[in-house]
mmCIF file of C-alpha atoms and ligand atoms in Angstrom:
data_model
loop_
_atom_site.group_PDB
_atom_site.id
_atom_site.type_symbol
_atom_site.label_atom_id
_atom_site.label_comp_id
_atom_site.label_asym_id
_atom_site.label_seq_id
_atom_site.Cartn_x
_atom_site.Cartn_y
_atom_site.Cartn_z
ATOM 1 C CA MET A 444 95.891 95.336 78.569
ATOM 2 C CA THR A 445 92.429 94.998 80.455
ATOM 3 C CA GLU A 446 91.547 96.329 83.632
ATOM 4 C CA THR A 447 91.277 92.632 84.603
ATOM 5 C CA LYS A 448 94.264 91.810 84.369
ATOM 6 C CA PRO A 449 96.417 91.724 87.739
ATOM 7 C CA ARG A 450 99.060 94.384 88.179
ATOM 8 C CA LEU A 451 102.845 93.526 87.614
ATOM 9 C CA LEU A 452 105.882 95.434 88.375
ATOM 10 C CA SER A 453 109.382 95.090 88.067
ATOM 11 C CA GLY A 454 112.981 96.893 87.120
ATOM 12 C CA MET A 455 116.732 96.243 86.715
ATOM 13 C CA GLN A 456 119.778 98.575 87.037
ATOM 14 C CA PRO A 457 120.527 100.076 83.906
ATOM 15 C CA SER A 458 124.235 99.016 84.982
ATOM 16 C CA ALA A 459 126.458 97.160 82.140
ATOM 17 C CA GLU A 460 126.453 97.724 78.203
ATOM 18 C CA SER A 461 124.696 94.559 77.736
ATOM 19 C CA LEU A 462 122.822 92.510 79.060
ATOM 20 C CA HIS A 463 123.981 88.583 79.405
ATOM 21 C CA LEU A 464 122.186 85.289 79.130
ATOM 22 C CA GLY A 465 121.496 84.950 83.144
ATOM 23 C CA ASN A 466 119.773 88.127 82.734
ATOM 24 C CA TYR A 467 117.696 86.701 79.763
ATOM 25 C CA ILE A 468 116.770 83.518 81.226
ATOM 26 C CA GLY A 469 116.516 84.285 84.899
ATOM 27 C CA ALA A 470 114.128 87.766 83.998
ATOM 28 C CA LEU A 471 113.538 88.719 80.505
ATOM 29 C CA LEU A 472 112.326 84.983 79.844
ATOM 30 C CA SER A 473 109.180 85.473 82.357
ATOM 31 C CA TRP A 474 108.849 88.687 81.900
ATOM 32 C CA LYS A 475 107.904 87.986 78.317
ATOM 33 C CA ALA A 476 105.789 85.457 79.495
ATOM 34 C CA LEU A 477 103.938 87.001 82.245
ATOM 35 C CA GLN A 478 103.354 90.059 79.912
ATOM 36 C CA GLU A 479 100.667 87.963 78.578
ATOM 37 C CA THR A 480 98.972 87.344 81.868
ATOM 38 C CA HIS A 481 99.420 90.715 83.453
ATOM 39 C CA ASP A 482 98.875 94.338 83.324
ATOM 40 C CA ALA A 483 102.624 94.866 83.301
ATOM 41 C CA PHE A 484 105.003 97.454 84.248
ATOM 42 C CA PHE A 485 108.704 97.133 83.448
ATOM 43 C CA PHE A 486 111.100 99.924 84.230
ATOM 44 C CA LEU A 487 115.033 100.771 84.097
ATOM 45 C CA ALA A 488 116.267 101.688 87.957
ATOM 46 C CA ASP A 489 118.374 104.617 86.713
ATOM 47 C CA LEU A 490 118.044 106.849 90.021
ATOM 48 C CA HIS A 491 118.829 103.591 91.731
ATOM 49 C CA ALA A 492 121.992 102.884 89.437
ATOM 50 C CA ILE A 493 123.452 106.504 90.803
ATOM 51 C CA THR A 494 123.561 105.005 94.461
ATOM 52 C CA VAL A 495 126.572 104.096 93.414
ATOM 53 C CA PRO A 496 129.223 106.593 91.340
ATOM 54 C CA GLN A 497 128.475 106.055 87.514
ATOM 55 C CA ASP A 498 130.052 107.585 84.872
ATOM 56 C CA PRO A 499 127.110 110.031 83.013
ATOM 57 C CA ALA A 500 128.015 109.439 79.701
ATOM 58 C CA GLU A 501 127.700 105.778 80.044
ATOM 59 C CA LEU A 502 124.964 105.637 81.933
ATOM 60 C CA ARG A 503 122.971 107.217 79.608
ATOM 61 C CA ALA A 504 123.965 104.960 77.223
ATOM 62 C CA ASN A 505 123.507 101.830 79.010
ATOM 63 C CA THR A 506 119.706 103.258 79.570
ATOM 64 C CA ARG A 507 119.566 103.335 75.760
ATOM 65 C CA ARG A 508 120.990 100.310 75.403
ATOM 66 C CA THR A 509 119.484 98.269 77.961
ATOM 67 C CA MET A 510 116.035 99.731 76.686
ATOM 68 C CA ALA A 511 116.577 98.458 73.111
ATOM 69 C CA GLN A 512 117.764 94.765 74.620
ATOM 70 C CA TYR A 513 114.209 94.719 76.667
ATOM 71 C CA ILE A 514 112.416 95.265 73.641
ATOM 72 C CA ALA A 515 114.568 93.382 70.854
ATOM 73 C CA ALA A 516 113.934 90.498 73.622
ATOM 74 C CA GLY A 517 110.342 90.231 73.236
ATOM 75 C CA ILE A 518 109.275 93.270 75.875
ATOM 76 C CA ASP A 519 106.598 94.880 73.859
ATOM 77 C CA PRO A 520 105.648 98.402 74.599
ATOM 78 C CA SER A 521 102.342 98.264 73.556
ATOM 79 C CA LYS A 522 101.668 95.502 76.005
ATOM 80 C CA SER A 523 103.545 96.310 78.556
ATOM 81 C CA THR A 524 104.603 99.724 79.955
ATOM 82 C CA LEU A 525 108.280 100.092 79.665
ATOM 83 C CA PHE A 526 110.001 103.234 80.740
ATOM 84 C CA VAL A 527 112.774 104.821 82.637
ATOM 85 C CA GLN A 528 112.203 105.245 86.128
ATOM 86 C CA SER A 529 113.743 109.189 86.250
ATOM 87 C CA HIS A 530 111.279 110.082 83.317
ATOM 88 C CA VAL A 531 108.408 109.665 86.054
ATOM 89 C CA PRO A 532 108.944 112.272 88.802
ATOM 90 C CA ALA A 533 106.637 110.626 91.311
ATOM 91 C CA HIS A 534 109.315 108.004 91.974
ATOM 92 C CA ALA A 535 111.512 110.293 93.684
ATOM 93 C CA GLU A 536 108.533 112.398 95.214
ATOM 94 C CA LEU A 537 106.814 109.155 96.916
ATOM 95 C CA ALA A 538 110.332 107.987 97.801
ATOM 96 C CA TRP A 539 110.638 110.779 100.036
ATOM 97 C CA ILE A 540 107.298 110.547 101.989
ATOM 98 C CA LEU A 541 108.545 106.801 102.383
ATOM 99 C CA ASN A 542 111.595 108.176 103.997
ATOM 100 C CA THR A 543 109.560 109.608 106.573
ATOM 101 C CA LEU A 544 107.709 106.372 107.828
ATOM 102 C CA THR A 545 111.035 104.240 107.621
ATOM 103 C CA GLY A 546 113.026 103.666 110.640
ATOM 104 C CA PHE A 547 116.479 104.395 110.937
ATOM 105 C CA GLY A 548 116.833 101.280 112.023
ATOM 106 C CA GLU A 549 114.767 98.953 110.030
ATOM 107 C CA ALA A 550 116.601 100.292 106.849
ATOM 108 C CA ALA A 551 120.051 99.239 108.528
ATOM 109 C CA ARG A 552 118.769 96.309 108.959
ATOM 110 C CA MET A 553 119.138 95.579 104.936
ATOM 111 C CA THR A 554 121.340 93.424 103.930
ATOM 112 C CA GLN A 555 122.052 94.311 100.307
ATOM 113 C CA PHE A 556 122.796 97.655 101.590
ATOM 114 C CA LYS A 557 125.234 95.919 104.316
ATOM 115 C CA ASP A 558 127.474 94.146 101.516
ATOM 116 C CA LYS A 559 127.451 96.811 99.236
ATOM 117 C CA ALA A 560 128.201 99.322 102.356
ATOM 118 C CA ALA A 561 130.895 97.064 103.027
ATOM 119 C CA LYS A 562 132.743 96.728 99.405
ATOM 120 C CA GLN A 563 132.927 100.530 99.392
ATOM 121 C CA GLY A 564 133.902 101.552 102.564
ATOM 122 C CA GLN A 565 131.359 102.648 105.259
ATOM 123 C CA ASP A 566 132.135 105.882 104.978
ATOM 124 C CA ALA A 567 132.159 106.012 100.916
ATOM 125 C CA ALA A 568 128.446 104.684 100.950
ATOM 126 C CA SER A 569 126.199 107.129 100.290
ATOM 127 C CA VAL A 570 123.005 108.001 102.249
ATOM 128 C CA GLY A 571 121.200 107.424 98.238
ATOM 129 C CA LEU A 572 122.645 103.516 99.060
ATOM 130 C CA PHE A 573 121.204 103.579 102.820
ATOM 131 C CA THR A 574 117.482 104.448 101.122
ATOM 132 C CA TYR A 575 117.899 102.443 97.975
ATOM 133 C CA PRO A 576 115.236 100.151 99.501
ATOM 134 C CA ILE A 577 112.945 102.903 100.398
ATOM 135 C CA LEU A 578 112.880 104.033 96.612
ATOM 136 C CA GLN A 579 112.304 100.658 95.498
ATOM 137 C CA ALA A 580 109.516 100.814 97.867
ATOM 138 C CA GLY A 581 108.069 103.664 96.159
ATOM 139 C CA ASP A 582 108.034 102.114 92.617
ATOM 140 C CA ILE A 583 105.993 99.195 93.417
ATOM 141 C CA LEU A 584 103.715 101.273 95.436
ATOM 142 C CA LEU A 585 102.964 104.076 92.990
ATOM 143 C CA TYR A 586 101.862 101.647 90.353
ATOM 144 C CA GLN A 587 99.478 99.430 93.095
ATOM 145 C CA ALA A 588 101.542 96.684 91.550
ATOM 146 C CA VAL A 589 99.935 93.060 92.959
ATOM 147 C CA ASP A 590 102.753 90.811 91.900
ATOM 148 C CA VAL A 591 106.847 91.680 91.920
ATOM 149 C CA PRO A 592 108.648 89.180 90.070
ATOM 150 C CA VAL A 593 111.907 89.535 91.525
ATOM 151 C CA GLY A 594 115.573 87.219 92.289
ATOM 152 C CA GLU A 595 115.411 85.968 96.196
ATOM 153 C CA ASP A 596 118.092 88.426 96.451
ATOM 154 C CA GLN A 597 115.456 91.159 96.430
ATOM 155 C CA ARG A 598 112.777 88.968 98.881
ATOM 156 C CA GLN A 599 113.922 91.477 101.984
ATOM 157 C CA HIS A 600 112.842 94.611 99.958
ATOM 158 C CA ILE A 601 109.752 93.482 98.935
ATOM 159 C CA GLU A 602 109.202 92.449 102.547
ATOM 160 C CA LEU A 603 110.039 95.918 103.658
ATOM 161 C CA THR A 604 108.025 97.681 100.800
ATOM 162 C CA ARG A 605 104.879 95.322 102.656
ATOM 163 C CA ASP A 606 105.491 96.869 106.114
ATOM 164 C CA LEU A 607 105.749 100.497 104.741
ATOM 165 C CA ALA A 608 102.437 100.062 102.792
ATOM 166 C CA ALA A 609 100.508 98.580 105.655
ATOM 167 C CA ARG A 610 102.129 100.849 107.932
ATOM 168 C CA PHE A 611 101.183 104.222 105.755
ATOM 169 C CA ASN A 612 97.697 102.120 105.193
ATOM 170 C CA SER A 613 97.037 102.046 109.007
ATOM 171 C CA ARG A 614 98.176 105.329 109.783
ATOM 172 C CA PHE A 615 96.332 107.284 106.701
ATOM 173 C CA GLY A 616 93.660 105.397 105.558
ATOM 174 C CA ASP A 617 93.854 102.673 102.621
ATOM 175 C CA THR A 618 95.823 103.958 100.086
ATOM 176 C CA PHE A 619 98.329 101.326 99.067
ATOM 177 C CA THR A 620 97.851 97.737 97.546
ATOM 178 C CA VAL A 621 100.003 95.573 99.552
ATOM 179 C CA PRO A 622 102.311 93.537 97.018
ATOM 180 C CA LYS A 623 103.174 90.143 97.057
ATOM 181 C CA PRO A 624 106.773 89.062 96.225
ATOM 182 C CA TYR A 625 107.127 86.580 93.288
ATOM 183 C CA ILE A 626 110.432 84.643 93.736
ATOM 184 C CA LEU A 627 111.511 83.630 90.015
ATOM 185 C CA LYS A 628 112.837 80.160 90.337
ATOM 186 C CA ASP A 629 116.236 79.335 90.945
ATOM 187 C CA THR A 630 115.988 76.223 88.343
ATOM 188 C CA ALA A 631 116.379 79.512 85.812
ATOM 189 C CA LYS A 632 119.800 80.567 87.707
ATOM 190 C CA ILE A 633 122.535 80.608 85.124
ATOM 191 C CA TYR A 634 126.102 80.058 85.598
ATOM 192 C CA ASP A 635 129.581 81.757 84.630
ATOM 193 C CA LEU A 636 130.664 79.475 81.778
ATOM 194 C CA GLN A 637 134.386 79.435 82.734
ATOM 195 C CA ASN A 638 133.407 79.526 86.927
ATOM 196 C CA PRO A 639 130.286 76.991 87.169
ATOM 197 C CA THR A 640 129.959 77.864 91.028
ATOM 198 C CA SER A 641 128.848 81.626 90.643
ATOM 199 C CA LYS A 642 126.518 82.773 88.855
ATOM 200 C CA MET A 643 126.962 84.759 85.614
ATOM 201 C CA SER A 644 127.290 88.087 86.047
ATOM 202 C CA LYS A 645 127.789 91.470 84.664
ATOM 203 C CA SER A 646 131.137 91.469 87.005
ATOM 204 C CA ALA A 647 132.412 88.773 86.180
ATOM 205 C CA GLU A 648 136.506 88.449 86.706
ATOM 206 C CA SER A 649 136.617 86.914 82.883
ATOM 207 C CA ALA A 650 134.707 87.755 79.970
ATOM 208 C CA SER A 651 135.324 85.010 78.253
ATOM 209 C CA GLY A 652 132.311 83.083 81.158
ATOM 210 C CA VAL A 653 129.946 85.349 80.215
ATOM 211 C CA VAL A 654 127.698 85.050 76.782
ATOM 212 C CA TRP A 655 126.790 89.130 76.429
ATOM 213 C CA LEU A 656 123.584 89.531 74.078
ATOM 214 C CA LEU A 657 125.643 92.071 71.849
ATOM 215 C CA ASP A 658 128.208 89.396 71.716
ATOM 216 C CA GLU A 659 128.948 88.566 67.982
ATOM 217 C CA PRO A 660 127.554 84.811 67.126
ATOM 218 C CA LYS A 661 130.990 83.932 66.304
ATOM 219 C CA VAL A 662 132.497 85.200 70.251
ATOM 220 C CA THR A 663 129.166 83.066 71.629
ATOM 221 C CA GLU A 664 130.065 79.957 69.579
ATOM 222 C CA LYS A 665 133.782 80.143 71.071
ATOM 223 C CA LYS A 666 132.719 81.040 74.493
ATOM 224 C CA ILE A 667 129.964 77.590 74.866
ATOM 225 C CA MET A 668 132.960 75.705 73.071
ATOM 226 C CA ARG A 669 135.461 76.866 75.529
ATOM 227 C CA ALA A 670 133.458 76.350 78.526
ATOM 228 C CA VAL A 671 134.422 74.863 81.592
ATOM 229 C CA THR A 672 133.308 71.148 82.249
ATOM 230 C CA ASP A 673 134.972 68.078 83.844
ATOM 231 C CA THR A 674 137.216 64.966 83.047
ATOM 232 C CA ASP A 675 134.824 62.255 83.083
ATOM 233 C CA GLY A 676 133.411 62.546 79.595
ATOM 234 C CA GLU A 677 130.088 61.508 80.654
ATOM 235 C CA VAL A 678 126.835 63.872 79.292
ATOM 236 C CA ARG A 679 124.564 63.524 82.611
ATOM 237 C CA PHE A 680 123.405 66.133 84.952
ATOM 238 C CA ASP A 681 124.864 66.350 88.453
ATOM 239 C CA ARG A 682 124.945 69.409 89.626
ATOM 240 C CA ASP A 683 127.522 68.596 92.784
ATOM 241 C CA THR A 684 129.967 67.062 90.903
ATOM 242 C CA LYS A 685 129.415 68.124 87.474
ATOM 243 C CA PRO A 686 128.477 72.020 87.468
ATOM 244 C CA GLY A 687 130.063 73.249 84.740
ATOM 245 C CA LEU A 688 127.762 70.303 82.176
ATOM 246 C CA ALA A 689 124.629 71.047 84.382
ATOM 247 C CA ASN A 690 124.820 74.895 83.646
ATOM 248 C CA LEU A 691 125.467 73.589 80.245
ATOM 249 C CA LEU A 692 122.591 71.541 80.290
ATOM 250 C CA THR A 693 120.307 73.947 81.900
ATOM 251 C CA ILE A 694 120.735 76.017 78.947
ATOM 252 C CA PHE A 695 120.200 74.056 76.671
ATOM 253 C CA ALA A 696 116.926 72.836 77.714
ATOM 254 C CA ILE A 697 115.312 76.019 78.767
ATOM 255 C CA LEU A 698 116.610 77.974 75.543
ATOM 256 C CA ALA A 699 115.226 74.795 73.446
ATOM 257 C CA ASN A 700 111.857 74.391 75.667
ATOM 258 C CA ARG A 701 112.868 71.232 76.497
ATOM 259 C CA SER A 702 113.752 69.037 79.685
ATOM 260 C CA VAL A 703 117.046 68.623 80.882
ATOM 261 C CA ASP A 704 116.098 64.722 81.087
ATOM 262 C CA SER A 705 115.509 64.874 76.861
ATOM 263 C CA VAL A 706 118.381 66.759 76.233
ATOM 264 C CA VAL A 707 120.305 64.351 78.199
ATOM 265 C CA GLU A 708 119.088 61.451 77.014
ATOM 266 C CA GLU A 709 119.978 63.046 73.244
ATOM 267 C CA PHE A 710 123.535 63.296 73.968
ATOM 268 C CA ALA A 711 124.042 60.733 76.262
ATOM 269 C CA GLY A 712 126.329 58.424 74.084
ATOM 270 C CA GLY A 713 128.555 61.000 72.393
ATOM 271 C CA GLY A 714 131.393 63.528 73.982
ATOM 272 C CA TYR A 715 131.096 67.561 74.944
ATOM 273 C CA GLY A 716 132.147 68.140 71.633
ATOM 274 C CA THR A 717 128.970 67.234 69.886
ATOM 275 C CA PHE A 718 126.829 68.219 72.952
ATOM 276 C CA LYS A 719 128.841 71.773 72.269
ATOM 277 C CA LYS A 720 128.137 72.199 68.956
ATOM 278 C CA ALA A 721 124.354 71.242 69.086
ATOM 279 C CA LEU A 722 123.959 74.331 72.405
ATOM 280 C CA ALA A 723 126.203 76.577 70.646
ATOM 281 C CA GLU A 724 123.684 77.046 67.381
ATOM 282 C CA VAL A 725 121.020 76.690 70.251
ATOM 283 C CA VAL A 726 122.357 79.713 71.796
ATOM 284 C CA VAL A 727 123.435 81.697 68.691
ATOM 285 C CA GLY A 728 120.179 81.437 67.293
ATOM 286 C CA THR A 729 118.587 82.761 70.674
ATOM 287 C CA VAL A 730 120.833 85.551 71.110
ATOM 288 C CA ALA A 731 121.915 86.436 67.457
ATOM 289 C CA PRO A 732 118.368 87.751 66.289
ATOM 290 C CA ILE A 733 118.231 89.633 69.799
ATOM 291 C CA ARG A 734 121.560 91.353 68.907
ATOM 292 C CA GLU A 735 120.384 92.283 65.705
ATOM 293 C CA ARG A 736 117.128 93.628 66.600
ATOM 294 C CA THR A 737 118.769 95.703 69.306
ATOM 295 C CA LEU A 738 121.734 97.007 66.430
ATOM 296 C CA GLU A 739 118.029 98.148 64.507
ATOM 297 C CA LEU A 740 116.814 99.710 67.851
ATOM 298 C CA LEU A 741 119.536 101.855 68.432
ATOM 299 C CA ASP A 742 120.174 103.069 64.977
ATOM 300 C CA ASP A 743 117.153 105.272 65.209
ATOM 301 C CA PRO A 744 117.158 106.913 68.427
ATOM 302 C CA ALA A 745 114.087 109.033 67.493
ATOM 303 C CA GLU A 746 112.101 106.185 67.287
ATOM 304 C CA LEU A 747 113.209 104.582 70.564
ATOM 305 C CA ASP A 748 113.018 107.984 72.407
ATOM 306 C CA ARG A 749 109.377 108.272 70.909
ATOM 307 C CA ILE A 750 108.351 104.831 72.091
ATOM 308 C CA LEU A 751 110.012 105.310 75.998
ATOM 309 C CA ALA A 752 108.101 109.077 75.876
ATOM 310 C CA VAL A 753 104.879 107.257 75.152
ATOM 311 C CA ASN A 754 105.546 104.625 77.460
ATOM 312 C CA ALA A 755 106.196 107.238 80.302
ATOM 313 C CA ASP A 756 102.914 108.860 79.800
ATOM 314 C CA ARG A 757 101.107 106.206 80.549
ATOM 315 C CA ALA A 758 103.162 105.387 83.503
ATOM 316 C CA ALA A 759 102.890 109.079 84.662
ATOM 317 C CA VAL A 760 98.979 109.023 84.350
ATOM 318 C CA VAL A 761 99.209 106.208 87.238
ATOM 319 C CA ALA A 762 101.811 107.263 89.897
ATOM 320 C CA GLU A 763 100.753 110.601 89.657
ATOM 321 C CA ALA A 764 97.249 109.550 90.493
ATOM 322 C CA THR A 765 98.728 107.577 93.972
ATOM 323 C CA LEU A 766 101.252 110.466 94.859
ATOM 324 C CA ALA A 767 98.501 112.713 94.629
ATOM 325 C CA GLN A 768 96.045 110.863 96.745
ATOM 326 C CA VAL A 769 99.046 110.154 99.188
ATOM 327 C CA TYR A 770 99.964 114.109 99.392
ATOM 328 C CA ASP A 771 96.525 114.548 100.601
ATOM 329 C CA ARG A 772 96.358 111.703 103.087
ATOM 330 C CA VAL A 773 99.631 113.189 104.526
ATOM 331 C CA GLY A 774 98.215 116.612 104.958
ATOM 332 C CA LEU A 775 100.105 118.450 102.442
ATOM 333 C CA LEU A 776 98.270 121.886 101.550
ATOM 334 C CA PRO A 777 97.351 121.664 97.385
ATOM 335 C CA ARG A 778 98.988 123.708 95.154
ATOM 336 C CA ARG A 779 96.485 125.907 93.103
ATOM 337 C CA ARG A 780 97.022 126.085 89.647
HETATM 338 P P1 AMP B 806 121.557 92.170 87.978
HETATM 339 O O1 AMP B 806 122.640 92.171 86.412
HETATM 340 O O2 AMP B 806 122.042 91.730 88.752
HETATM 341 O O3 AMP B 806 121.135 93.473 88.415
HETATM 342 O O4 AMP B 806 120.219 91.343 87.536
HETATM 343 C C1 AMP B 806 119.184 91.862 86.592
HETATM 344 C C2 AMP B 806 117.815 90.674 86.597
HETATM 345 O O5 AMP B 806 118.787 89.266 86.603
HETATM 346 C C3 AMP B 806 117.795 90.425 87.925
HETATM 347 O O6 AMP B 806 116.120 90.003 88.043
HETATM 348 C C4 AMP B 806 118.497 88.681 88.540
HETATM 349 O O7 AMP B 806 117.731 88.191 89.293
HETATM 350 C C5 AMP B 806 118.544 88.345 86.954
HETATM 351 N N1 AMP B 806 119.923 87.302 86.539
HETATM 352 C C6 AMP B 806 121.191 88.390 86.926
HETATM 353 N N2 AMP B 806 122.102 87.391 86.499
HETATM 354 C C7 AMP B 806 121.681 86.238 86.664
HETATM 355 C C8 AMP B 806 121.832 84.692 86.150
HETATM 356 N N3 AMP B 806 123.334 84.198 86.079
HETATM 357 N N4 AMP B 806 121.049 83.931 86.142
HETATM 358 C C9 AMP B 806 119.621 83.955 86.335
HETATM 359 N N5 AMP B 806 119.106 85.150 86.904
HETATM 360 C C10 AMP B 806 120.002 86.352 86.922
HETATM 361 N N1 LIG B 807 116.518 96.526 93.206
HETATM 362 C C1 LIG B 807 116.478 95.740 92.041
HETATM 363 C C2 LIG B 807 117.546 94.867 91.689
HETATM 364 O O1 LIG B 807 118.679 95.266 91.865
HETATM 365 C C3 LIG B 807 115.916 96.675 90.916
HETATM 366 C C4 LIG B 807 114.589 97.455 91.796
HETATM 367 C C5 LIG B 807 114.562 98.629 91.208
HETATM 368 C C6 LIG B 807 113.252 96.337 91.750
HETATM 369 N N2 LIG B 807 113.297 99.079 91.945
HETATM 370 C C7 LIG B 807 112.687 98.218 91.938
HETATM 371 C C8 LIG B 807 112.603 95.511 91.015
HETATM 372 C C9 LIG B 807 110.937 97.713 91.835
HETATM 373 C C10 LIG B 807 111.549 95.162 91.477
HETATM 374 C C11 LIG B 807 110.905 96.191 91.748
HETATM 375 O O2 LIG B 807 117.532 93.964 90.964
#
């Protein structure tokens, strides 16, 4: 964590009991690499999670479990600053200031809001869901992050963040770093094992298409062996006509740190069964240690709490310095102590 590394920030919502292989490959693997080259801040967006109804006990448990999985998957809380969003009140405070700078129409154009609101029914959607992207802008700007690694679906929120940063800077003087989107590659997109044209997702219809990091090894193996393929029986990579196999080949190549071509070459002569068996070994070899480490961490909640407290303190120092400057620039009267 030297001062010269570029500042990076990313977050995920704690909205499932377990992360899945898509989260691991699409997000955690790159976070793990990026923490070596960046001064990285990673957080669990629990304030974002409550923009749709959550069960309180479940939310709390999922936040702990997801944190344990981050650490188990290799996000190192002594290299990166790994924290829970609500532990740093400056997130909500900066979001309020940014709310006052965001146009109603500007917020109404956010496509993710429109999609989510349509799903809930316009009238059921909360104002919190409407201002979700503004809270996200606050997350990023508080830390003066330069790089924000996210999936393509978050691009519009990063654009909004850039607009708000530039607007604030021009109205009140240079305060915020204008961040860059750092769009994670589509090649790291993992599909559902039973339905290989849809993304592997926590909201999948059937659990058998999703490899959860907390699945027991036997269950993982079964899911891989039963993954949907095709009937031509030939091991080759074709995303259009053989999406199931293409997905399995992608998973193998990424987890074994090999090229898809070399994997195809190795298994081209054999049937799907042989390939799947080898793949199951590779996946279990990755996931089982993460599961074991997660369970160990969850077994010692006091230690996990200690790690989160130290990390939240580290985050708060940076966040509070930015917020103090913002309050001053905006003209809020300082409170005397
Ligand atoms: P979500 O679980 O949708 O909140 O996503 C959390 C993070 O995991 C985001 O960075 C996503 O881009 C990534 N992610 C989720 N599902 C997949 C998937 N099937 N393949 C690759 N990345 C994914
Ligand atoms: N909206 C992001 C998602 O759903 C999560 C998120 C919240 C985030 N705040 C952020 C991502 C700040 C990057 C930076 O994936």
